Coordinates of C-alpha atoms and ligand atoms in Angstrom, one line a residue:
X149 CA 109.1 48.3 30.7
X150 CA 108.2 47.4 34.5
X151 CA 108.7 51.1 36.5
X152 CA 107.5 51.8 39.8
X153 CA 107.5 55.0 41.9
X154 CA 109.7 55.5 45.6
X155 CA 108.5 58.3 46.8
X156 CA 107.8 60.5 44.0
X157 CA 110.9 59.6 41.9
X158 CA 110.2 56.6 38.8
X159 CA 112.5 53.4 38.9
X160 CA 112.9 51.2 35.7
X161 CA 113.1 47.4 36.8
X162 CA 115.9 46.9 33.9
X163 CA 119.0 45.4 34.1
X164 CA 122.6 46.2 33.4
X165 CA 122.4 44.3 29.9
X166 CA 118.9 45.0 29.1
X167 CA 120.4 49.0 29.7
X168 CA 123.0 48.7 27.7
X169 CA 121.1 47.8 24.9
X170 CA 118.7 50.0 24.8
X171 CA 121.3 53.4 25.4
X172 CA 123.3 52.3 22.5
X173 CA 120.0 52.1 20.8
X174 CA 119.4 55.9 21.8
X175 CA 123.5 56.7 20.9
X176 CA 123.1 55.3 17.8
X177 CA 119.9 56.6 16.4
X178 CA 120.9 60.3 18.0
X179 CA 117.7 60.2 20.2
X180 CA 118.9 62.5 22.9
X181 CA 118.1 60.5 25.7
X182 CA 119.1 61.2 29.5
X183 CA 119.6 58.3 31.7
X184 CA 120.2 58.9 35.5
X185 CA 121.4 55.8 38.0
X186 CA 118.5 56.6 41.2
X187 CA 120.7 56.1 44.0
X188 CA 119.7 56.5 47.8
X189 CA 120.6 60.2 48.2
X190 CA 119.1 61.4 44.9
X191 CA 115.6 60.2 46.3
X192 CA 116.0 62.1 49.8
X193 CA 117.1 65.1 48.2
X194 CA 114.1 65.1 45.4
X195 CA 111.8 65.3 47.9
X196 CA 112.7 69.0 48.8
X197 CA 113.4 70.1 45.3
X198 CA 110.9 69.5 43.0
X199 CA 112.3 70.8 39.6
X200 CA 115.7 67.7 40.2
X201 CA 112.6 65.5 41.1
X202 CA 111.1 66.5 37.4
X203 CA 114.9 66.2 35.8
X204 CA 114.9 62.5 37.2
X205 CA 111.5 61.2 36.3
X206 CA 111.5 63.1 32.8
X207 CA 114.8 60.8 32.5
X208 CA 114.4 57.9 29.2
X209 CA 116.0 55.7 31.7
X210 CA 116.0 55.6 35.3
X211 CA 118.2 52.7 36.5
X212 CA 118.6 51.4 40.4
X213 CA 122.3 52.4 41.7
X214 CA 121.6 51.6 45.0
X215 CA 121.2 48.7 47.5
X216 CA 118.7 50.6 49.4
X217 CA 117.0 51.5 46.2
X218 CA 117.3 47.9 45.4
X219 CA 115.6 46.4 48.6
X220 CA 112.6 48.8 48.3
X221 CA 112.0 48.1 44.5
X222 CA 112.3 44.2 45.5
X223 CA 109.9 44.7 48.6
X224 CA 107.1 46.1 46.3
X225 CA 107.3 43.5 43.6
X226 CA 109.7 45.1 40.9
X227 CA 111.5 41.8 39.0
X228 CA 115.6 43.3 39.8
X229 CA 118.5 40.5 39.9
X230 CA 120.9 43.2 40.8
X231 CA 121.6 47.1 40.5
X232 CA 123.2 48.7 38.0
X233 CA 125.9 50.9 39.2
X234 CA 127.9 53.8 37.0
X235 CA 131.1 51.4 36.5
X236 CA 129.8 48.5 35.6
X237 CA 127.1 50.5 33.7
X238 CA 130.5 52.6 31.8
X239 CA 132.6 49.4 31.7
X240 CA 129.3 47.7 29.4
X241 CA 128.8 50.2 27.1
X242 CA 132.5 51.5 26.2
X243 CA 132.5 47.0 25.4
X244 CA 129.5 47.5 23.2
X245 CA 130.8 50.7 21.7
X246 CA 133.7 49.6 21.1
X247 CA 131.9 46.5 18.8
X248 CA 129.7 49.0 17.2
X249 CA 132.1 51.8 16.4
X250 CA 130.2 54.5 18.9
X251 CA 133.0 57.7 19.4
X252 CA 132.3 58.2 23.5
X253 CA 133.2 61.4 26.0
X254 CA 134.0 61.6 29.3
X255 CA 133.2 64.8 31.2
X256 CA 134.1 64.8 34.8
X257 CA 136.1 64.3 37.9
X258 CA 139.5 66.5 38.8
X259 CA 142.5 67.6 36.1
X260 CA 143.4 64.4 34.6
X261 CA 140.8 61.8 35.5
X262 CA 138.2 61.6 32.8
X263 CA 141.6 61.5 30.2
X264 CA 143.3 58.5 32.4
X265 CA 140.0 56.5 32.8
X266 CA 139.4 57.1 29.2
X267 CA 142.7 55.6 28.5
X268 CA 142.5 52.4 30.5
X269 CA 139.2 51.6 29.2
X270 CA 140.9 52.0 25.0
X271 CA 143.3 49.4 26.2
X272 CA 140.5 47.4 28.2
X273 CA 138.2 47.7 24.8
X274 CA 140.3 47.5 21.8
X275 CA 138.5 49.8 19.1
X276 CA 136.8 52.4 21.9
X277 CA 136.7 55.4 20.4
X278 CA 137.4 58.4 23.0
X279 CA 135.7 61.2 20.9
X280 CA 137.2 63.4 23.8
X281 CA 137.7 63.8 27.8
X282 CA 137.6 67.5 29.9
X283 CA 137.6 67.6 33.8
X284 CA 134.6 68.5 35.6
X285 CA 135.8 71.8 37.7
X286 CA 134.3 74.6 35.9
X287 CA 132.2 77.6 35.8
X288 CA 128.2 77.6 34.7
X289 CA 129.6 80.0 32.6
X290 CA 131.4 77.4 30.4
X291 CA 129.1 75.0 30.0
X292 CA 127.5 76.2 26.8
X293 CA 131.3 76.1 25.2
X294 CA 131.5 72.2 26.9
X295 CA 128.5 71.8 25.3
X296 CA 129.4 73.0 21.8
X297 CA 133.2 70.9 22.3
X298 CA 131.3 67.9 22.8
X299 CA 128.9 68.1 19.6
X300 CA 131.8 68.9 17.3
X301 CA 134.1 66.3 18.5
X302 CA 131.2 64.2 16.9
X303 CA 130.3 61.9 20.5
X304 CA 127.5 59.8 20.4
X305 CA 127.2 58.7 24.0
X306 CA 128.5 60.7 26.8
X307 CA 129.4 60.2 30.2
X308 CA 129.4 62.7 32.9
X309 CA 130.6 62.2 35.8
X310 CA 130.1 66.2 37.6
X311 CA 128.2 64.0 41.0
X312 CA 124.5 64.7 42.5
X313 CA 122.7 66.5 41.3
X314 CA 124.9 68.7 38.9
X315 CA 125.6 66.0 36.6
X316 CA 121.8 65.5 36.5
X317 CA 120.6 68.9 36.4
X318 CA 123.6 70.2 33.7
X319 CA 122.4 66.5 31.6
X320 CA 119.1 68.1 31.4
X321 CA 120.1 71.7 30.2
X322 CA 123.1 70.6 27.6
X323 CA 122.3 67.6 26.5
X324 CA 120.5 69.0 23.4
X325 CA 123.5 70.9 22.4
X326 CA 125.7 68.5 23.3
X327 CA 124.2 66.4 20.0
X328 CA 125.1 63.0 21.4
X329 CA 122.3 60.5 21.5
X330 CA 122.6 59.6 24.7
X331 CA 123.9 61.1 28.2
X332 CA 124.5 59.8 31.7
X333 CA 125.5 60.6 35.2
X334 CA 128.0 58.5 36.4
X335 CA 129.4 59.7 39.8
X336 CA 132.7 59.1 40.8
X337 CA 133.1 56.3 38.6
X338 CA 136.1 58.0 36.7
X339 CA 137.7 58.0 40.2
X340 CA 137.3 54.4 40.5
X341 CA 138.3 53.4 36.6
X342 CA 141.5 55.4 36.5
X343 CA 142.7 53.6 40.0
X344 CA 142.5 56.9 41.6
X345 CA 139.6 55.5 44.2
X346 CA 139.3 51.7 45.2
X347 CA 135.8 50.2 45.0
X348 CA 134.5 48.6 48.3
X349 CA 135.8 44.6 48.2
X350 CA 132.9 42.0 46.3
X351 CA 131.9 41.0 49.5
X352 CA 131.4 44.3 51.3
X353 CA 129.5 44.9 48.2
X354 CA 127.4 41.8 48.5
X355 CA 126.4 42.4 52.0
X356 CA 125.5 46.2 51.0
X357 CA 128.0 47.8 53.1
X358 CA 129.8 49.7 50.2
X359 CA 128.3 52.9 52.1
X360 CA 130.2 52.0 54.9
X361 CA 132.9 51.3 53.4
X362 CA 133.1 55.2 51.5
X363 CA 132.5 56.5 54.8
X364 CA 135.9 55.0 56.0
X365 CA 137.8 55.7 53.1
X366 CA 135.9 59.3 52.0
X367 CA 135.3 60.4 55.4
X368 CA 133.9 64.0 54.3
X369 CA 131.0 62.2 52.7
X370 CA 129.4 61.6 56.3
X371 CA 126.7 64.7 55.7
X372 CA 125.6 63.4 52.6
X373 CA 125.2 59.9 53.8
X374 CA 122.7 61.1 56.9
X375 CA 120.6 60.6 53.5
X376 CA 120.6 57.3 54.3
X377 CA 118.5 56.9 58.1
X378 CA 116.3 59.8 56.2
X379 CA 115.4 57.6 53.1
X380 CA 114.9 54.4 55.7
X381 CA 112.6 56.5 57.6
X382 CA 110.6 58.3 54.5
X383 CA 109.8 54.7 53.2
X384 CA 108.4 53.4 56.5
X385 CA 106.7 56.4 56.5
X386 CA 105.2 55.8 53.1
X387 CA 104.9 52.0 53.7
X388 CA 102.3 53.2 56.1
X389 CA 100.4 55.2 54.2
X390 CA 99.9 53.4 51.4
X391 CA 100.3 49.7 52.3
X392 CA 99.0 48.1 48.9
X393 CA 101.3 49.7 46.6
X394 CA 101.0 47.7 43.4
X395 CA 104.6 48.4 40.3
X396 CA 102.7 49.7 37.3
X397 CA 103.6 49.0 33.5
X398 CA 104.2 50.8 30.9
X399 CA 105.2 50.8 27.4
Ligands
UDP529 N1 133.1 66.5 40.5 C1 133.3 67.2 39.4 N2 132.9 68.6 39.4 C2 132.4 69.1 40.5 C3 132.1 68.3 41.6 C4 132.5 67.0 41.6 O1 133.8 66.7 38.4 O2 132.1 70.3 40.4 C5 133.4 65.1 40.4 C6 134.3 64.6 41.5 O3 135.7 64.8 41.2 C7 134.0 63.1 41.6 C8 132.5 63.1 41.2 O4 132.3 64.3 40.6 O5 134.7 62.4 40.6 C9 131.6 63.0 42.3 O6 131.7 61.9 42.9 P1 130.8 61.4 44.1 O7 131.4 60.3 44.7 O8 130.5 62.6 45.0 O9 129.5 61.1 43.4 P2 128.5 59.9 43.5 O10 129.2 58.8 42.8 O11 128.3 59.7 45.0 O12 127.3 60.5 42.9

């Protein structure tokens, strides 16, 4: 597998089929394996909090969500068509779960959304088996009893969609007791399957303007995209410094 650092945090050239395959691989064989999609703002706020920057790289899978991530992994030589975002990355695997019999959960988002995505995508995938669904508003306090829920309603893959970096940093500390064989951070992409939120237009998306267009539509997410000028000025920052950057391999 072709990874490659951005400033401290690992990327996985692999793509959205290629992903797939392996985290059924994981659900199936009960591996326990975290997979995070690296987007922009994950990066920038790493690099002033070292323990999510250890949650992210010890990751089994650490996928490119981003077209900013995208255009930096391309500039230094890593072989991606596309990114791989949380819907399409949800959309693929409830398909292929629903071929291979794989119960699936859905943890996140307000009262009612995991439960009304989880329901569109049964129709969408005839045979998807929803091992169970809970909203995403609750107490540290609870999570241990989440945790325990989702093992005995006998999940294999889980989805959580809790947003940056909570769903990352709550993956890393249930996910064992959670006894699925593989977990992943998905965002807001509940919002957007259950029709609650509407992804940017294919062409906004093309000309990687979908930030632009979430800062129209989810105006209180202007804070969090200042992550953006920061994480264009910490590469050319690190472009300097290190001007023959080479993508390693690994196994
Ligand atoms: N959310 C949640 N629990 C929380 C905070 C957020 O379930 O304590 C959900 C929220 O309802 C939304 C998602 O997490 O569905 C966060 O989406 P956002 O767009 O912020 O995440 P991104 O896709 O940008 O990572």
């Amino acid at each position: 597998m072709e990874s490659l650092s951005i400033l401290g945090c690992r990327l996985d050239a692999v793509d959205a089929d290629a992903a797939t395959e392996r985290i059924m691989g994981w659900a199936q064989a009960g591996t326990g394996a975290q997979v995070v999609t690296l987007g922009t703002e994950m990066i920038v706020y790493a690099q002033h909090d070292e323990r999510f920057r250890g949650v992210l790289n010890a990751c089994a899978l650490s996928l490119c969500d981003t077209i900013g991530v995208l255009s930096v992994a391309r500039r230094r030589g890593a072989a991606l068509a596309d990114r791989v975002t949380g819907v399409e990355l949800v959309e693929k695997l409830c398909a292929a779960a629903a071929r291979e019999g794989v119960p699936v959960y859905f943890l996140g988002g307000a009262e009612g959304v995991a439960a009304d995505a989880a329901a569109i995508l049964e129709v969408r995938y005839p045979g998807l088996r929803v091992a169970g669904t809970r909203c995403g508003y609750f107490a540290e306090g609870e999570s241990d009893r989440i945790a325990a829920a989702i093992a005995e309603s006998g999940a294999k893959l889980l989805f959580v969609g809790l947003g940056s970096p909570r769903q990352e940093l709550w993956l890393a500390e249930h996910l064992g007791a959670s006894g699925v064989g593989a977990g992943l951070g998905v965002g807001g992409s509940f919002d957007v399957l259950s029709g609650r939120l509407r992804r940017a237009p294919r062409f906004v998306r093309r000309f990687g303007l979908e930030w632009l267009y979430r800062l129209v539509n989810e105006p209180h997410r202007w804070r969090r995209q200042l992550a953006l000028p920061r994480f264009v000025w910490l590469i050319a920052l690190d472009t300097l410094r290190a001007p023959r950057r080479r993508t390693g391999a690994s196994a």
